[in-house]
mmCIF file of C-alpha atoms in Angstrom:
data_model
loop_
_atom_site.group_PDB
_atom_site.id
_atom_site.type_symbol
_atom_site.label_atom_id
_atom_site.label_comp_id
_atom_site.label_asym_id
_atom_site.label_seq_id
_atom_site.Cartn_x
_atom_site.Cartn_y
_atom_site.Cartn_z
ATOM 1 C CA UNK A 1 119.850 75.769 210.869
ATOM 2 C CA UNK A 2 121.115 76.370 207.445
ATOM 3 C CA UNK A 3 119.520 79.274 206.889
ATOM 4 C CA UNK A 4 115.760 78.034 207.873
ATOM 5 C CA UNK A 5 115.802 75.319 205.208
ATOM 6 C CA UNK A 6 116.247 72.440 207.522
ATOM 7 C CA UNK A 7 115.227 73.291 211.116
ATOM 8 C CA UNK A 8 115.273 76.333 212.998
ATOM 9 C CA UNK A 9 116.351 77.301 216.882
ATOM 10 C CA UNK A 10 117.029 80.209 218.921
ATOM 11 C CA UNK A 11 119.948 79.952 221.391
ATOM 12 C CA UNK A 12 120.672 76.103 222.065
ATOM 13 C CA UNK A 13 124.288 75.478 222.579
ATOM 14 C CA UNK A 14 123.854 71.690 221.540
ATOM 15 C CA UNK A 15 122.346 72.494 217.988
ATOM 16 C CA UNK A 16 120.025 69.172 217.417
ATOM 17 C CA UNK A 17 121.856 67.794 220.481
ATOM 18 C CA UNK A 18 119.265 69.273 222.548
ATOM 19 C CA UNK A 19 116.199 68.683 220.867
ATOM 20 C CA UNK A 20 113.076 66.696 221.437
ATOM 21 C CA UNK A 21 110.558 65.166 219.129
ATOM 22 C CA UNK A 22 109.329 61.979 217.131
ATOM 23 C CA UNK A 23 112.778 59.495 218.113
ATOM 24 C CA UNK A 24 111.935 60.423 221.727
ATOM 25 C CA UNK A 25 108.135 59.275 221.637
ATOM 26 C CA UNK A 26 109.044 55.155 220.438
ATOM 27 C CA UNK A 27 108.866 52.574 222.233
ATOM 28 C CA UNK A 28 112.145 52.589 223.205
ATOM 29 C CA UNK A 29 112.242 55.954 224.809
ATOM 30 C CA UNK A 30 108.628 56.803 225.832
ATOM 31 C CA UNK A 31 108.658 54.578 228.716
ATOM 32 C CA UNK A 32 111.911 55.868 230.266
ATOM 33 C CA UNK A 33 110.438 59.025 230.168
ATOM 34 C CA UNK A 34 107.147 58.362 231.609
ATOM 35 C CA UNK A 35 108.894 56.496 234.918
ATOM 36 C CA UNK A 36 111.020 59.720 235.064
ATOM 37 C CA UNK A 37 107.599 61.319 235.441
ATOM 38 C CA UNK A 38 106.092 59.010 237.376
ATOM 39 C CA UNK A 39 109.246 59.565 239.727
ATOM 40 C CA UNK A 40 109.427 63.317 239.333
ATOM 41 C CA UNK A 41 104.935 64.466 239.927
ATOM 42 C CA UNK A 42 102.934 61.053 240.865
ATOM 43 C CA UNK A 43 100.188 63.292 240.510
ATOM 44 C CA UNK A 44 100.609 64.679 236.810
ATOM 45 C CA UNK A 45 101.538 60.912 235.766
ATOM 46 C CA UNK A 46 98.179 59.608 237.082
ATOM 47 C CA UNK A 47 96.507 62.682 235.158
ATOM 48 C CA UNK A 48 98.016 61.374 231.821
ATOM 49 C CA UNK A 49 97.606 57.564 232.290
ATOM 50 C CA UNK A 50 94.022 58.217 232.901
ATOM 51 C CA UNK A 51 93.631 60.465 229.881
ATOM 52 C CA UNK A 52 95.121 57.683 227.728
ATOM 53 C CA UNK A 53 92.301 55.180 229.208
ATOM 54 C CA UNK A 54 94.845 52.637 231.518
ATOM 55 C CA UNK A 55 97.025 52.059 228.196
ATOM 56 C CA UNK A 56 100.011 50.335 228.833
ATOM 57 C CA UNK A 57 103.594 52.553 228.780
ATOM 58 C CA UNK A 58 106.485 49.501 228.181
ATOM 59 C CA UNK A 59 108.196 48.874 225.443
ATOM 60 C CA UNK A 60 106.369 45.425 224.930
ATOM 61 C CA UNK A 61 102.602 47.249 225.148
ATOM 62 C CA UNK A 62 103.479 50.008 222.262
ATOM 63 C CA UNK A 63 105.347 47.297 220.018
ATOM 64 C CA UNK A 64 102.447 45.324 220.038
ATOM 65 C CA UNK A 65 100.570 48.843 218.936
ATOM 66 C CA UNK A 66 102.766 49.578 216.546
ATOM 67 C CA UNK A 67 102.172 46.147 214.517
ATOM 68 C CA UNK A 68 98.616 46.254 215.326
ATOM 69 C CA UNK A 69 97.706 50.163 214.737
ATOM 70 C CA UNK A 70 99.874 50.794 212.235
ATOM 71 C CA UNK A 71 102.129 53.068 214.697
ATOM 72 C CA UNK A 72 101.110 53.189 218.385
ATOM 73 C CA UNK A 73 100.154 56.674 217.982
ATOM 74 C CA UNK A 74 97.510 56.315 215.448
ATOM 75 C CA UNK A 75 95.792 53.983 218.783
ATOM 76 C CA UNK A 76 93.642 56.885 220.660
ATOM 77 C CA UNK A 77 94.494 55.155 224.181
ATOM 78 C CA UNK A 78 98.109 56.154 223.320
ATOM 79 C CA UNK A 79 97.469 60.035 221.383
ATOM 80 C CA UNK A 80 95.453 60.510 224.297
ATOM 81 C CA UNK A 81 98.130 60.081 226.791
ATOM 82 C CA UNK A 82 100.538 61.630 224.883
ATOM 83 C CA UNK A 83 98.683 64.641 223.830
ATOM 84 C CA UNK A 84 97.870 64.991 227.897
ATOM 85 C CA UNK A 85 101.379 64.206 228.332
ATOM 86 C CA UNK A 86 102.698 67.330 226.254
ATOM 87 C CA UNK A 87 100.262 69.496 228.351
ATOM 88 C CA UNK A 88 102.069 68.862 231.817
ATOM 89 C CA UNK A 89 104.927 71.169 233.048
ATOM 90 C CA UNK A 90 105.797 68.054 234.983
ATOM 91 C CA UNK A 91 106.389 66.079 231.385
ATOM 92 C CA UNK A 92 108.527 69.006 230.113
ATOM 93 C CA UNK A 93 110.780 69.183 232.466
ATOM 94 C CA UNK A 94 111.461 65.481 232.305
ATOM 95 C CA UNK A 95 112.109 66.073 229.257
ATOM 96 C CA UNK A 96 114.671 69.060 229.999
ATOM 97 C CA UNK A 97 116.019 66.693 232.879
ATOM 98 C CA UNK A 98 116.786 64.169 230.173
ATOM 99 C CA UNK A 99 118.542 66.308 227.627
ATOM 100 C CA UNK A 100 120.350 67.883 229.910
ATOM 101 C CA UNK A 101 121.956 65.164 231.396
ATOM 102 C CA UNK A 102 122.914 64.148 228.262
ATOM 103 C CA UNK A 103 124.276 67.445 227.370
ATOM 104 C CA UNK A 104 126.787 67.130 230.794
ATOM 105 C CA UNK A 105 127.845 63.618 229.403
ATOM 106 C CA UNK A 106 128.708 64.917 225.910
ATOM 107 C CA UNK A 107 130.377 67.999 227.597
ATOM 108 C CA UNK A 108 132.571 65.739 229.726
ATOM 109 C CA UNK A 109 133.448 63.856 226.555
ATOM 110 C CA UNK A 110 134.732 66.387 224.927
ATOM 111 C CA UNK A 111 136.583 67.579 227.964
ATOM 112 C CA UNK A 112 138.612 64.426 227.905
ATOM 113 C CA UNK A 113 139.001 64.837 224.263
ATOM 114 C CA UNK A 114 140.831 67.903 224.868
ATOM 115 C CA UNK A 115 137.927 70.485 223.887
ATOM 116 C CA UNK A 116 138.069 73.315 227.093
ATOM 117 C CA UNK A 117 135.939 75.961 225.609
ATOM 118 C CA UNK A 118 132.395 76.568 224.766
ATOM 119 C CA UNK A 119 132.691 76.700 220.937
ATOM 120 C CA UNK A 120 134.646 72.973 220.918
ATOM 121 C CA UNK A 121 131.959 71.140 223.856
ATOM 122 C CA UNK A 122 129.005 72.587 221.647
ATOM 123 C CA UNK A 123 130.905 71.274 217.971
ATOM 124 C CA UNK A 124 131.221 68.065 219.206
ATOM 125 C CA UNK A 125 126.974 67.920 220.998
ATOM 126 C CA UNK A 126 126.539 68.257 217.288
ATOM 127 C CA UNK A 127 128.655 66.030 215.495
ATOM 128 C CA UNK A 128 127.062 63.290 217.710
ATOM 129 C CA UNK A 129 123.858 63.769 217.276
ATOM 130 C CA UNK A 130 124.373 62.162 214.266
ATOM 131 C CA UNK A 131 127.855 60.855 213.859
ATOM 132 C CA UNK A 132 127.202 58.444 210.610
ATOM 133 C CA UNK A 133 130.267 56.741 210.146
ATOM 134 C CA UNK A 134 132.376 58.327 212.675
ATOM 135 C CA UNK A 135 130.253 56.698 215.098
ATOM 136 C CA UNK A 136 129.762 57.801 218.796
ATOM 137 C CA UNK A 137 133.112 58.056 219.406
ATOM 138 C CA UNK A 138 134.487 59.952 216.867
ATOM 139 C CA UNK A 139 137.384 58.003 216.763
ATOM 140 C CA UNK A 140 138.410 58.739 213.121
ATOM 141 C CA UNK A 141 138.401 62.352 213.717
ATOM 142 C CA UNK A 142 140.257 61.543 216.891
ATOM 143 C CA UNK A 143 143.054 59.722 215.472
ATOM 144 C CA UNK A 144 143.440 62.950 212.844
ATOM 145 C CA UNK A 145 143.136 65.396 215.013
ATOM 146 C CA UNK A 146 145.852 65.455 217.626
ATOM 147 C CA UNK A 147 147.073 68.897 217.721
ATOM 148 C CA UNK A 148 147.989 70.548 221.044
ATOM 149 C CA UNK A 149 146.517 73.565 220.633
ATOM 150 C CA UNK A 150 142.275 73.309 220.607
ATOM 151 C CA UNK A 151 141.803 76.221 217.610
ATOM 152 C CA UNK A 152 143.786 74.038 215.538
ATOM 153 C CA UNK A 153 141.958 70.603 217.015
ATOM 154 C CA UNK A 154 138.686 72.230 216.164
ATOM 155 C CA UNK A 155 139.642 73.098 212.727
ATOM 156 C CA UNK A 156 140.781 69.605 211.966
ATOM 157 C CA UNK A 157 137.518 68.246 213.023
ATOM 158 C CA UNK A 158 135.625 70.704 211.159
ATOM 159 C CA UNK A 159 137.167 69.764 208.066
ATOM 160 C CA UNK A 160 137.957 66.048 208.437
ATOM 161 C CA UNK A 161 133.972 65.501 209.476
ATOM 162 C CA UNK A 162 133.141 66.365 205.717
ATOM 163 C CA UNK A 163 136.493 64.298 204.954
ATOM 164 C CA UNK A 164 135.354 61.089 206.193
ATOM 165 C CA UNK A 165 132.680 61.591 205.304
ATOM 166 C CA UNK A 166 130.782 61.424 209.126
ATOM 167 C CA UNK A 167 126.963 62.521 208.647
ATOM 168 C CA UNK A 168 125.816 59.785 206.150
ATOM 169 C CA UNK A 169 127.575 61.946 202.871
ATOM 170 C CA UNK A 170 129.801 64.430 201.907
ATOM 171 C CA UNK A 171 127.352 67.095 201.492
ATOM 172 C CA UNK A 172 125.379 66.218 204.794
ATOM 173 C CA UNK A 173 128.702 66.541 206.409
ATOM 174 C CA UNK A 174 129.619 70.142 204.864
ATOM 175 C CA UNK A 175 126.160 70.994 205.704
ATOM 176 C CA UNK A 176 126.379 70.298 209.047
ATOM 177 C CA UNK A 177 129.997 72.251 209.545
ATOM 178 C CA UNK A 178 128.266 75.081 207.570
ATOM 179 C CA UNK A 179 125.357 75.532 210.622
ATOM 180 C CA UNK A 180 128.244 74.759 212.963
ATOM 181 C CA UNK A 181 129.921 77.686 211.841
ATOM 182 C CA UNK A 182 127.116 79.936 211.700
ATOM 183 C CA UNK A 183 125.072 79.309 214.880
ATOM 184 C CA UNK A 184 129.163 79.015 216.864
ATOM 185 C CA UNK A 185 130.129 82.098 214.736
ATOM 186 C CA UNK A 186 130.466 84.298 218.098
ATOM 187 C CA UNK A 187 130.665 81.552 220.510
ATOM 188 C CA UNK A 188 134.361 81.677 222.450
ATOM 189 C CA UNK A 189 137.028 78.984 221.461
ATOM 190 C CA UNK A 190 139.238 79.815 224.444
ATOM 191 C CA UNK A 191 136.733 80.225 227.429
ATOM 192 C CA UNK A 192 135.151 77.471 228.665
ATOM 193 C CA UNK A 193 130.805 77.902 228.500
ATOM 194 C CA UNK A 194 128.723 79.408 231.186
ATOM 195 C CA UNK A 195 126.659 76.198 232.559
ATOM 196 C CA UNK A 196 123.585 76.737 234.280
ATOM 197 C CA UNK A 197 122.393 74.001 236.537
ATOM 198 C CA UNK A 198 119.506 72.301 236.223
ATOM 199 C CA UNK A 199 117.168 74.278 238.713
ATOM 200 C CA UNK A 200 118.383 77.024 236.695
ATOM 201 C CA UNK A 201 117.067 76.142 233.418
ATOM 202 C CA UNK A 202 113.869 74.684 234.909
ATOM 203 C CA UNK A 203 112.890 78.010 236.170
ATOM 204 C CA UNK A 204 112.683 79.015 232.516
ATOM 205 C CA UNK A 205 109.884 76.472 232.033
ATOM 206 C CA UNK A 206 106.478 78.247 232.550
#
């Protein structure tokens, strides 16, 4: 987005929405996603808790590294499972499973906030990925933005997210609308998107 300067992506509807990195490896998140794997290949989950040496996956166990290793990834136990971790097509696709399901939440959100189409569901993944003062609801924009007619709703929560000022600051927020605008630039405000399900997009996973 904007222009390679802050991050970049190919196709992904959900902008930042949809992607994975450092807030998804803390303690609070890690060990949701190693019972998904766990739940999802037994097998591949017993391959990475044995690379990381029996380490402990709960929130409690990488707290307690995180005060005493100055950040539970600088123990080895715990780089060692999560470096075998990011080797499993198992641990991807937990991964997928998770953003995905959070994409169909924010998509029926915005459905119920009157947004139909493909270029309003995607506008408003973004906006909540990081909402700032708007906060997961959007409500301010909400309360602004009550026109009928979703072009017109779209526009008024382009502009009034730089208004508020939503994403921490004015120019964070006219950033933001910016790469909205670009990356949705040919993306259809009338037609709703084309959703793949979730055996679908795994298949794209080699």
């Amino acid at each position: 987005t904007h222009h390679c300067r802050a991050k970049t992506f190919g196709w992904l509807e959900t902008l930042d929405g949809g992607t994975f990195g450092i807030l998804h490896y803390t303690a609070d998140n890690l060990p949701g996603l190693m019972t998904r794997l766990q739940q999802k290949d037994p097998a591949a989950y017993a391959r990475v808790i044995a690379a990381g040496g029996g380490v402990q996956v709960s929130t409690e166990a990488i707290c307690a590294s995180n005060r005493n290793d100055r950040g539970f990834i600088c123990n080895q136990g715990y780089r060692n499972l999560l470096q075998a971790a990011l080797r499993e097509r198992s641990f991807t696709l937990v991964q997928l499973g998770q953003v995905y399901d959070r994409y169909n939440r924010i998509r029926g959100l915005a459905q119920s906030w009157g947004f139909q189409s493909a270029y309003g569901q995607a506008m408003v993944a973004t906006m909540l990925n990081n909402p700032g003062a708007c906060g997961g609801s959007l409500a301010p924009l909400r309360q602004r933005c009550t026109q009928s007619d979703e072009s017109q709703k779209i526009e008024c929560f382009l502009r009034e997210f730089v208004a508020v000022p939503c994403r921490g600051n004015a120019t964070g927020a006219a950033n933001r609308v910016a790469s909205i605008r670009e990356a949705l630039a040919n993306v259809s405000r009338s037609q709703p998107p084309v959703v793949k399900t979730l055996q679908e997009v795994e298949a794209c996973v080699r």
